PDB file of C-alpha atoms in Angstrom:
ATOM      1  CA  UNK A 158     228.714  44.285  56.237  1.00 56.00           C
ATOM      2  CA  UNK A 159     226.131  43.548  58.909  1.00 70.00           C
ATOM      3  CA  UNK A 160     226.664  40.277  59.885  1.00 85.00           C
ATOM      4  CA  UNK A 161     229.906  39.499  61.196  1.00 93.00           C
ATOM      5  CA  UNK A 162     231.049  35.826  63.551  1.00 96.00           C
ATOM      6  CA  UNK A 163     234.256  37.843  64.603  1.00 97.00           C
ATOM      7  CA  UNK A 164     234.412  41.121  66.651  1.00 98.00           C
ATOM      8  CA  UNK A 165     237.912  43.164  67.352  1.00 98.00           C
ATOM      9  CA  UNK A 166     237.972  44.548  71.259  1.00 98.00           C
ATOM     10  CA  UNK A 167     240.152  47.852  71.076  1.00 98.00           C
ATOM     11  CA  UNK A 168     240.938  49.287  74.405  1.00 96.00           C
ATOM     12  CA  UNK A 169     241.737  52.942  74.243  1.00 95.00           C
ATOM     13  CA  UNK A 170     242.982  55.829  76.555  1.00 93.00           C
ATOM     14  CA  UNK A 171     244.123  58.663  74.209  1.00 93.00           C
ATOM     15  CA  UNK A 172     244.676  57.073  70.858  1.00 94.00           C
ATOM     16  CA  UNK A 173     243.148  59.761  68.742  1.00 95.00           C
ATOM     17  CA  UNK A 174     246.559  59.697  66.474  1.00 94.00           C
ATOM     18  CA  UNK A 175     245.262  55.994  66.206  1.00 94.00           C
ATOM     19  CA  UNK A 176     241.912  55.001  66.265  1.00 97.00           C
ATOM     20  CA  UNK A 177     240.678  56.194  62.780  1.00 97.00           C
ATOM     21  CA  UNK A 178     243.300  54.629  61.171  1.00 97.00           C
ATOM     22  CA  UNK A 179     243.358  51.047  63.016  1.00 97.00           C
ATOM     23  CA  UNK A 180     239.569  51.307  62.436  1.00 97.00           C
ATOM     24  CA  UNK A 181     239.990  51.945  58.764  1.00 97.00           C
ATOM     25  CA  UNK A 182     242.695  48.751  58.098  1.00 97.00           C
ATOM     26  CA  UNK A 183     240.580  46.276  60.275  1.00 97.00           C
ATOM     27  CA  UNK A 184     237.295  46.570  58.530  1.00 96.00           C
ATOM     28  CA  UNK A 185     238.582  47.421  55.402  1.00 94.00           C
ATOM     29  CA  UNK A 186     240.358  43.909  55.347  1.00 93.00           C
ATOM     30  CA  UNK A 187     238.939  42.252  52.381  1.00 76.00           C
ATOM     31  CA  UNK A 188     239.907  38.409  53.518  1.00 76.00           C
ATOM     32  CA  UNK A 189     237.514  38.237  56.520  1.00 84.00           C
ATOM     33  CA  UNK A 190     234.440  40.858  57.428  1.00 91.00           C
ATOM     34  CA  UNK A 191     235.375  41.653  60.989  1.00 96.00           C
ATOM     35  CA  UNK A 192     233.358  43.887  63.442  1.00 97.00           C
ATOM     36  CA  UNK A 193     235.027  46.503  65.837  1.00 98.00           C
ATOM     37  CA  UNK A 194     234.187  47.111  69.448  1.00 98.00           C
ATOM     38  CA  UNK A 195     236.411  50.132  71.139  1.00 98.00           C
ATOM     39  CA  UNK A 196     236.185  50.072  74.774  1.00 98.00           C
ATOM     40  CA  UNK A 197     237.369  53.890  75.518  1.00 96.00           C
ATOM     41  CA  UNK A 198     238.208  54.485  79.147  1.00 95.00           C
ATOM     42  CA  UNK A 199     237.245  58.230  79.200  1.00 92.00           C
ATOM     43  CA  UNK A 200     240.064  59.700  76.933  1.00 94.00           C
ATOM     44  CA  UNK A 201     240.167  63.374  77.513  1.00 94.00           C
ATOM     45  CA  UNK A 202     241.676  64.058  74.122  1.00 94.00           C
ATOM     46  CA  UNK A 203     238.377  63.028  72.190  1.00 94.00           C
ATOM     47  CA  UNK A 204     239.234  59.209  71.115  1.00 96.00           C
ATOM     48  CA  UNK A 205     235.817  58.207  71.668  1.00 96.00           C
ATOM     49  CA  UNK A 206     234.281  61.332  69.871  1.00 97.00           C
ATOM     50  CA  UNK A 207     236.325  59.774  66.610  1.00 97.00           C
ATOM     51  CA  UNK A 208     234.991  56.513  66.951  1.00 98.00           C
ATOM     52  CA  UNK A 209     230.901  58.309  67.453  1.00 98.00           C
ATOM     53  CA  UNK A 210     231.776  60.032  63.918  1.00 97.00           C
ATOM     54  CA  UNK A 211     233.238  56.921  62.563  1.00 98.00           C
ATOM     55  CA  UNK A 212     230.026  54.675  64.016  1.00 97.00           C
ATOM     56  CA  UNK A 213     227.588  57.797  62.296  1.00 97.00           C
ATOM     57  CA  UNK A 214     228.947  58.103  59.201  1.00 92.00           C
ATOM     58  CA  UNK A 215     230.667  54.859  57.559  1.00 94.00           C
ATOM     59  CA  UNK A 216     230.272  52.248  59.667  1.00 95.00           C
ATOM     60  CA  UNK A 217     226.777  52.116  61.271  1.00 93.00           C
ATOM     61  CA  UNK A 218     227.151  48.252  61.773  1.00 93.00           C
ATOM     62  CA  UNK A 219     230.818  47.303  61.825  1.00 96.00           C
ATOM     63  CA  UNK A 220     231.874  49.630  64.457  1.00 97.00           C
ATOM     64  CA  UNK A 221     231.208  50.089  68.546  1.00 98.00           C
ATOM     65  CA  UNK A 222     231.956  51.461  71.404  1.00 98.00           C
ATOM     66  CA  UNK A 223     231.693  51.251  75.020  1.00 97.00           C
ATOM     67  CA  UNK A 224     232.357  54.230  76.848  1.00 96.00           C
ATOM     68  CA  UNK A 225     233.816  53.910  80.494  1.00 94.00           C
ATOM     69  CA  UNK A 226     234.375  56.885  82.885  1.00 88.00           C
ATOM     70  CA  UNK A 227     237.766  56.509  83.903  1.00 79.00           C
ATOM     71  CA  UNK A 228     240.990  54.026  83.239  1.00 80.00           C
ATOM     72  CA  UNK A 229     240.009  51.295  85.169  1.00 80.00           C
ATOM     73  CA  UNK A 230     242.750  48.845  83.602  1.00 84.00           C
ATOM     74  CA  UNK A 231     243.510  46.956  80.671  1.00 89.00           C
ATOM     75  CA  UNK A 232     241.913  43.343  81.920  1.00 92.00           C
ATOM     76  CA  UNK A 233     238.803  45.133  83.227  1.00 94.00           C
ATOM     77  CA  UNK A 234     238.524  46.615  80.079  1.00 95.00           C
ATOM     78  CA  UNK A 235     238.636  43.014  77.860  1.00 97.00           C
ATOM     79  CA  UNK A 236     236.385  41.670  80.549  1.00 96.00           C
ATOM     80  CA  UNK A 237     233.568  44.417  79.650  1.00 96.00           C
ATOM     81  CA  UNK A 238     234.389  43.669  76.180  1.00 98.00           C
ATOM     82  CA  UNK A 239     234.259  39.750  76.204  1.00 98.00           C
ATOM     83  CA  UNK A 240     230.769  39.742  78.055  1.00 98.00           C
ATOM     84  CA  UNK A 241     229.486  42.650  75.363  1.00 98.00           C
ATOM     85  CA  UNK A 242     230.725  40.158  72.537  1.00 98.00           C
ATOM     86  CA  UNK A 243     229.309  37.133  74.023  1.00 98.00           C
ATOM     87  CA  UNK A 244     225.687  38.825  74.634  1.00 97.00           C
ATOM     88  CA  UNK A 245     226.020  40.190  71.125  1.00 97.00           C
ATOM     89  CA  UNK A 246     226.553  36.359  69.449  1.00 97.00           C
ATOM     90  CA  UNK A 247     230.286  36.305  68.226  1.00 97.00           C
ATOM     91  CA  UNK A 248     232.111  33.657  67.429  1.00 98.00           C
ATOM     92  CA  UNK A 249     235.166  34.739  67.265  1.00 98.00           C
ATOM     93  CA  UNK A 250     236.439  37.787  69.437  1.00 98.00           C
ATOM     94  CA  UNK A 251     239.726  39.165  69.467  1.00 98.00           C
ATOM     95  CA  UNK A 252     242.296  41.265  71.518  1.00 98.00           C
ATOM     96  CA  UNK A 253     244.255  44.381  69.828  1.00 97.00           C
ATOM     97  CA  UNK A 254     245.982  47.177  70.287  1.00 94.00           C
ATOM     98  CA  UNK A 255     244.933  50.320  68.754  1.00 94.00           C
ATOM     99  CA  UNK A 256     248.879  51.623  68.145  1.00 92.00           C
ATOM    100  CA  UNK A 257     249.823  49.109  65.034  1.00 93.00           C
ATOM    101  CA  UNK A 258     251.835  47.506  67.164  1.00 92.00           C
ATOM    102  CA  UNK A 259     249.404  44.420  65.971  1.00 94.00           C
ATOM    103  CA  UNK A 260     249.381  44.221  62.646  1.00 95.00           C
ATOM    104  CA  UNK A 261     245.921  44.039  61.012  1.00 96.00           C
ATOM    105  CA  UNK A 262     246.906  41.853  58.236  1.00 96.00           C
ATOM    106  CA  UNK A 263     247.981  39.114  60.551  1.00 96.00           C
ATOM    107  CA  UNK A 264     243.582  39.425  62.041  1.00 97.00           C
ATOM    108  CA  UNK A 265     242.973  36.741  59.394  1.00 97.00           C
ATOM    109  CA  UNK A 266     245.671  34.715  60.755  1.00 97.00           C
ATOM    110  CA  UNK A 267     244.549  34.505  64.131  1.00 98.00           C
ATOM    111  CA  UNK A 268     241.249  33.513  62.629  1.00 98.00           C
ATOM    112  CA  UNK A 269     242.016  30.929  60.567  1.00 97.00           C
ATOM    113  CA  UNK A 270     243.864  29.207  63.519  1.00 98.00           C
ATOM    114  CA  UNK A 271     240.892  28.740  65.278  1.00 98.00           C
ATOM    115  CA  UNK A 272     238.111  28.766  62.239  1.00 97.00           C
ATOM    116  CA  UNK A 273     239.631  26.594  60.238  1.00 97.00           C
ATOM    117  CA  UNK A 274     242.467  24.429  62.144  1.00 98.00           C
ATOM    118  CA  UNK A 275     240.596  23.710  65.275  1.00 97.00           C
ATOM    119  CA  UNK A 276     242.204  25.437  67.934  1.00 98.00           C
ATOM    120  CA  UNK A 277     240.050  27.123  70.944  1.00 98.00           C
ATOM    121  CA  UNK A 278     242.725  29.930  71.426  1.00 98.00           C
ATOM    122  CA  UNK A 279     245.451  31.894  68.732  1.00 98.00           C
ATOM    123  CA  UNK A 280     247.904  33.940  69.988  1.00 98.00           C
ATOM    124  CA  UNK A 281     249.965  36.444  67.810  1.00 96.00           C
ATOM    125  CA  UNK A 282     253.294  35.496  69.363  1.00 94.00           C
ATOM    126  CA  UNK A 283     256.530  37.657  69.345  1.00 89.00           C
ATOM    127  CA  UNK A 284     258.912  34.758  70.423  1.00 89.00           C
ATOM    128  CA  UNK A 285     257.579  31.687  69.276  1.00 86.00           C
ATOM    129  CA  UNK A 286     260.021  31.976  65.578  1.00 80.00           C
ATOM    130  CA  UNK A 287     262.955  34.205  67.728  1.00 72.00           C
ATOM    131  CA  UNK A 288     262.467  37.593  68.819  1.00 77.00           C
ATOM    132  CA  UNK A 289     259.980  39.352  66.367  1.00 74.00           C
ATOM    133  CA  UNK A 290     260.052  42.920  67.769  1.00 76.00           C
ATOM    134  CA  UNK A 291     260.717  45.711  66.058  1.00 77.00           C
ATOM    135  CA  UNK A 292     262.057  49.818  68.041  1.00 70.00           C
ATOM    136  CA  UNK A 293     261.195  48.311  71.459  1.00 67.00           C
ATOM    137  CA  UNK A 294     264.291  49.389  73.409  1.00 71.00           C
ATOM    138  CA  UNK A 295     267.053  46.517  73.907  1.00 79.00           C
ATOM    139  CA  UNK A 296     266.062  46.507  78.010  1.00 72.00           C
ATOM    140  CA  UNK A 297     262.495  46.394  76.993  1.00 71.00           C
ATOM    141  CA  UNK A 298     262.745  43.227  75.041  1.00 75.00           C
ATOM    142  CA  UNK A 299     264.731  41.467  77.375  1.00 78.00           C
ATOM    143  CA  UNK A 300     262.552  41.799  79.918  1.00 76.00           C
ATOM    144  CA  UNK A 301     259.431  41.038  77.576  1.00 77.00           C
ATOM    145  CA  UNK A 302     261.431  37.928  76.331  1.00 78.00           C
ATOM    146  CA  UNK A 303     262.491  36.926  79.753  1.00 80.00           C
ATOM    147  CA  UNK A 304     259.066  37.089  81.613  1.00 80.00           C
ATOM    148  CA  UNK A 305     257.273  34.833  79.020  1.00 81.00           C
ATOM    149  CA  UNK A 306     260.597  32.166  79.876  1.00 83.00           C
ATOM    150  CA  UNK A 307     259.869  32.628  83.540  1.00 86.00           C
ATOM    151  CA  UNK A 308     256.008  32.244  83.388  1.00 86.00           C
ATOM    152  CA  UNK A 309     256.456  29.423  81.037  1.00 86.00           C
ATOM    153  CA  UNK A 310     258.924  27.945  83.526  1.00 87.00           C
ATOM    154  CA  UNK A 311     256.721  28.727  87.045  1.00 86.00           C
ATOM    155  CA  UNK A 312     253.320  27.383  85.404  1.00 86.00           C
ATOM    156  CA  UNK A 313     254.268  25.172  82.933  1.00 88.00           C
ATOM    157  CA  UNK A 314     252.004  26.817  80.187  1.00 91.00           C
ATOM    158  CA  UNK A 315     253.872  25.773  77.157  1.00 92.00           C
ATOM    159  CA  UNK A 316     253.763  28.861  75.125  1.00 93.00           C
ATOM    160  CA  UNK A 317     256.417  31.297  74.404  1.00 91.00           C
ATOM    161  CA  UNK A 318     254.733  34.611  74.758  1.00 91.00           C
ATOM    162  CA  UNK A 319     252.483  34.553  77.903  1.00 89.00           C
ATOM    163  CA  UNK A 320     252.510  38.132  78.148  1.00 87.00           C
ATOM    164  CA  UNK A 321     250.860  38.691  73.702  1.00 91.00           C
ATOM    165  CA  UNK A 322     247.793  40.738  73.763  1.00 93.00           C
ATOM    166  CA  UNK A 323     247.301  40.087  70.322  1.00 96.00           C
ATOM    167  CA  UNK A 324     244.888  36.748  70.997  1.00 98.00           C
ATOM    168  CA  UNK A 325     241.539  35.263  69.584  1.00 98.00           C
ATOM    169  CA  UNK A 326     239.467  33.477  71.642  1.00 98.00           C
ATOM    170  CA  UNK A 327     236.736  30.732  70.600  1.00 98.00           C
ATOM    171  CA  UNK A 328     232.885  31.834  72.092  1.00 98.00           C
ATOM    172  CA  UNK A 329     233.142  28.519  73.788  1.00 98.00           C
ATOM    173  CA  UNK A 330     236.250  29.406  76.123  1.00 98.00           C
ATOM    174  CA  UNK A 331     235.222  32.565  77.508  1.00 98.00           C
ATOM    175  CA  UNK A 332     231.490  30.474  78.313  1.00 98.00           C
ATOM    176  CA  UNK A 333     233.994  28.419  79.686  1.00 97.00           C
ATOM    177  CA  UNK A 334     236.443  30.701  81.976  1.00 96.00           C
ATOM    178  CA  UNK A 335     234.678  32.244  84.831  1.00 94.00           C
ATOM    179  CA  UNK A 336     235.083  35.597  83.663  1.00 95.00           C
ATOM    180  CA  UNK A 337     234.667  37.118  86.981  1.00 93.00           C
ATOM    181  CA  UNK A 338     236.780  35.876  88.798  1.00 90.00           C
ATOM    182  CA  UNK A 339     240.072  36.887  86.620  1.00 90.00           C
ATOM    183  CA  UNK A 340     241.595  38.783  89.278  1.00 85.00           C
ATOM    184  CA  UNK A 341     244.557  41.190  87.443  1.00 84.00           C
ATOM    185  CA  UNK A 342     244.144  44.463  85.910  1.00 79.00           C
ATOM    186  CA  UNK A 343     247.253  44.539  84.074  1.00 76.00           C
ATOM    187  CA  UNK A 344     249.374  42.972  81.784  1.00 73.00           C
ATOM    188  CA  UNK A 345     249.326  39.995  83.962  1.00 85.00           C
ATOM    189  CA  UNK A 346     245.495  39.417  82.848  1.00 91.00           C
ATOM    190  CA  UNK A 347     247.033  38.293  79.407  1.00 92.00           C
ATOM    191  CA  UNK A 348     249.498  35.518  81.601  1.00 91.00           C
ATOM    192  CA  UNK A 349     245.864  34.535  83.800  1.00 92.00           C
ATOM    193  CA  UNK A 350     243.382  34.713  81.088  1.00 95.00           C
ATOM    194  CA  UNK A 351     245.926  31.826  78.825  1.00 95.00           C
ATOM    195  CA  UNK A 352     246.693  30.030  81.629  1.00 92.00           C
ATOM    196  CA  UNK A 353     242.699  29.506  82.717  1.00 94.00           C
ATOM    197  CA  UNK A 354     241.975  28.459  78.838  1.00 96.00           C
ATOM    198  CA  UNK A 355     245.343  26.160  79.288  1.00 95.00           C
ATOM    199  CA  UNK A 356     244.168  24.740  82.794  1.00 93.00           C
ATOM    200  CA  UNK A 357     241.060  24.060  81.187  1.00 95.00           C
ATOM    201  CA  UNK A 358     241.858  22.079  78.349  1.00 96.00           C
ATOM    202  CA  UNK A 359     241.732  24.386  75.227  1.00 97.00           C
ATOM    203  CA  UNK A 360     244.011  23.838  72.535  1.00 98.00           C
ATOM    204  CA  UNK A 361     246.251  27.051  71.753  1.00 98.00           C
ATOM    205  CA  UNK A 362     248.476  27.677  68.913  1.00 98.00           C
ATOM    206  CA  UNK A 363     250.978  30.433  69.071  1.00 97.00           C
ATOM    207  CA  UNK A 364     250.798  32.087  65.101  1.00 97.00           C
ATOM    208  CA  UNK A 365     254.185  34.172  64.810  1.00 94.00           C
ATOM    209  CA  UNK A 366     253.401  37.966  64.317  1.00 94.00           C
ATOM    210  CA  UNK A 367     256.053  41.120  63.952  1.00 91.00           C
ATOM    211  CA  UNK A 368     255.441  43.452  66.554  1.00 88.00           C
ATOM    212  CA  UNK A 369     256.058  46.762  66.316  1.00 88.00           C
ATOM    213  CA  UNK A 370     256.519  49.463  68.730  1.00 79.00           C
ATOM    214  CA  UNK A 371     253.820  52.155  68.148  1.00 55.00           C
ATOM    215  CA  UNK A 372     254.669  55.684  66.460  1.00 60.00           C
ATOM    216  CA  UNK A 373     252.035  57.498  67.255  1.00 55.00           C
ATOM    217  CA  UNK A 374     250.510  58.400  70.907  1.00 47.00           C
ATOM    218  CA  UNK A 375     251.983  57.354  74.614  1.00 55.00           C
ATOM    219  CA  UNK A 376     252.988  54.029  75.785  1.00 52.00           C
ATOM    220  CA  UNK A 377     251.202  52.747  78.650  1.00 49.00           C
ATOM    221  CA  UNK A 378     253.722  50.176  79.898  1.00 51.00           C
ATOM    222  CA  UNK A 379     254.818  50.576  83.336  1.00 49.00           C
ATOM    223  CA  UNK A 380     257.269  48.630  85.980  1.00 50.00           C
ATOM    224  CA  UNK A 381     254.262  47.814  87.767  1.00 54.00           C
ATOM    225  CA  UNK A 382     252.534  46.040  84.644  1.00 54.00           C
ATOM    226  CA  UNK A 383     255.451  44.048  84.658  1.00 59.00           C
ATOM    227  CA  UNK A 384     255.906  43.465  88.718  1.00 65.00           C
ATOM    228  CA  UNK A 385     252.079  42.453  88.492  1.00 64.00           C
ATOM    229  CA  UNK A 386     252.976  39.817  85.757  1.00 61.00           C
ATOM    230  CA  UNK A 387     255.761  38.579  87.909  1.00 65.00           C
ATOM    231  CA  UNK A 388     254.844  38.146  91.606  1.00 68.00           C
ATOM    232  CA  UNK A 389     250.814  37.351  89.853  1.00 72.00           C
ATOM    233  CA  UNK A 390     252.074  34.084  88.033  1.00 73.00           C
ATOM    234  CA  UNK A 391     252.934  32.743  91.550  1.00 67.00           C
ATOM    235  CA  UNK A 392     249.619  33.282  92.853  1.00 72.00           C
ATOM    236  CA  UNK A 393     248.632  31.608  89.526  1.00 73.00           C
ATOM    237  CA  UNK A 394     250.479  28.330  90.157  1.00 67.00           C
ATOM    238  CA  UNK A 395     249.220  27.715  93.623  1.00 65.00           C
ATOM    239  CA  UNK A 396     245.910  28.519  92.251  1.00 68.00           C
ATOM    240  CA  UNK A 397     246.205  25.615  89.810  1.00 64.00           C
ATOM    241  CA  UNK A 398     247.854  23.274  93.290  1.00 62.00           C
ATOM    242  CA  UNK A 399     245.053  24.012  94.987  1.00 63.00           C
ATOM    243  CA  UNK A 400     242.266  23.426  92.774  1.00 65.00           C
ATOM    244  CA  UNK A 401     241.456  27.492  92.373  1.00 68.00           C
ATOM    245  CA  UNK A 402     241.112  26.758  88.326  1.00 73.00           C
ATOM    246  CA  UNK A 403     237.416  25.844  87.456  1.00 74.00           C
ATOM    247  CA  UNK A 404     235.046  26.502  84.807  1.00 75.00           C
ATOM    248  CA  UNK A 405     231.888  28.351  85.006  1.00 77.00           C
ATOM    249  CA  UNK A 406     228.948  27.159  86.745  1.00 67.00           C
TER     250      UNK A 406
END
């Protein structure tokens, strides 16, 4: 499969229980051809030596990877990756975890939403059918659940899970969003990057997903991530008030 319209962005700090296997189910989905780019923020345990072996071996044009030299945060990571796709002629490019806690079957999905029924952006959304999360701790839902309410309620995005980093994006959005200028590192870049393509006029269509805590490897969720996505969606508001929400030049 050389050709591909859709790439998969991966973000990785020491997933090596992970990364062969999410590699494996992605581009061995049958449905859709889609293309793999792991941005690896210098695991020590040998994640991005996997993915080399991988890219050698079996999957010379499906599979790469962008190596970084330290963990310089999750949006800075998507940003390399969305300017990498966009130089390299996708279509279609995509956010994922490498943990399974997005499913690969639901990749086609996400596609289709935007391929086929004309929407600019596709979330895979925990809350938009109830609460769709599976061995996340009862405190750790709630406050999941709740800070997609309250960022939904302080910007007026009408989705139901701000905070989903399972997302495809149409080329012609991230043209659109002036990429540089997405200011959060955490899981508050999720909350800015939907709210720009909102504030901008894209059409986005929450597709309910199952998400599932990983089994393998170490969370990286914090109670900064989440103070970042709280105090950062009021910064985001008076953003949009004051005119702070353009497109590119």
């Amino acid at each position: 499969m050389e050709k591909s319209d859709s790439v998969v962005i991966i973000p990785t700090y020491n997933e090596k229980e992970n990364i062969e296997n999410i590699i494996r189910a992605v581009i061995g989905l049958s449905e859709h051809g889609f293309h793999i780019l792991v941005i690896d923020d210098g695991s020590p345990d040998g994640t991005a030596d996997i993915v080399k072996r991988l890219m050698a071996n079996e999957f010379k044009h499906e599979l790469h990877l962008v190596q970084r030299t330290g963990k310089l945060g999750l949006g800075t990571a998507y940003i390399a990756g969305f300017k990498w796709a966009l130089e390299h002629g996708y279509e279609y490019i995509f956010e994922m975890d490498a943990d399974f806690s997005h499913a690969p079957k639901d990749l086609p999905r996400l596609y289709n939403a935007c391929a086929k029924d004309g929407y600019d952006v596709s979330v895979g959304s925990r809350y938009v059918s109830g609460v769709n999360v599976v061995n996340w701790p009862m405190g750790r839902v709630l406050m999941s659940y709740y800070a997609s309410k309250y960022v939904r309620t302080v910007t007026g995005v009408p989705l139901h899970d701000t905070t989903a980093g399972f997302v495809c994006y149409r080329r012609k959005v991230l043209e659109t969003i002036d990429l540089d200028a997405i200011r959060f590192k955490g899981y508050a870049f999720q909350i800015e990057m939907k709210f720009t393509a909102y504030k901008l006029g894209f059409k986005i269509k929450e597709v309910p997903v199952v998400f599932v805590n990983r089994e393998l490897g170490t969370s990286k969720m914090s109670g900064g991530i989440f103070s970042e996505a709280l105090f950062g969606v009021m910064r985001l508001r008076w953003a949009a008030m004051t005119g702070g929400i353009k497109a590119k030049k």
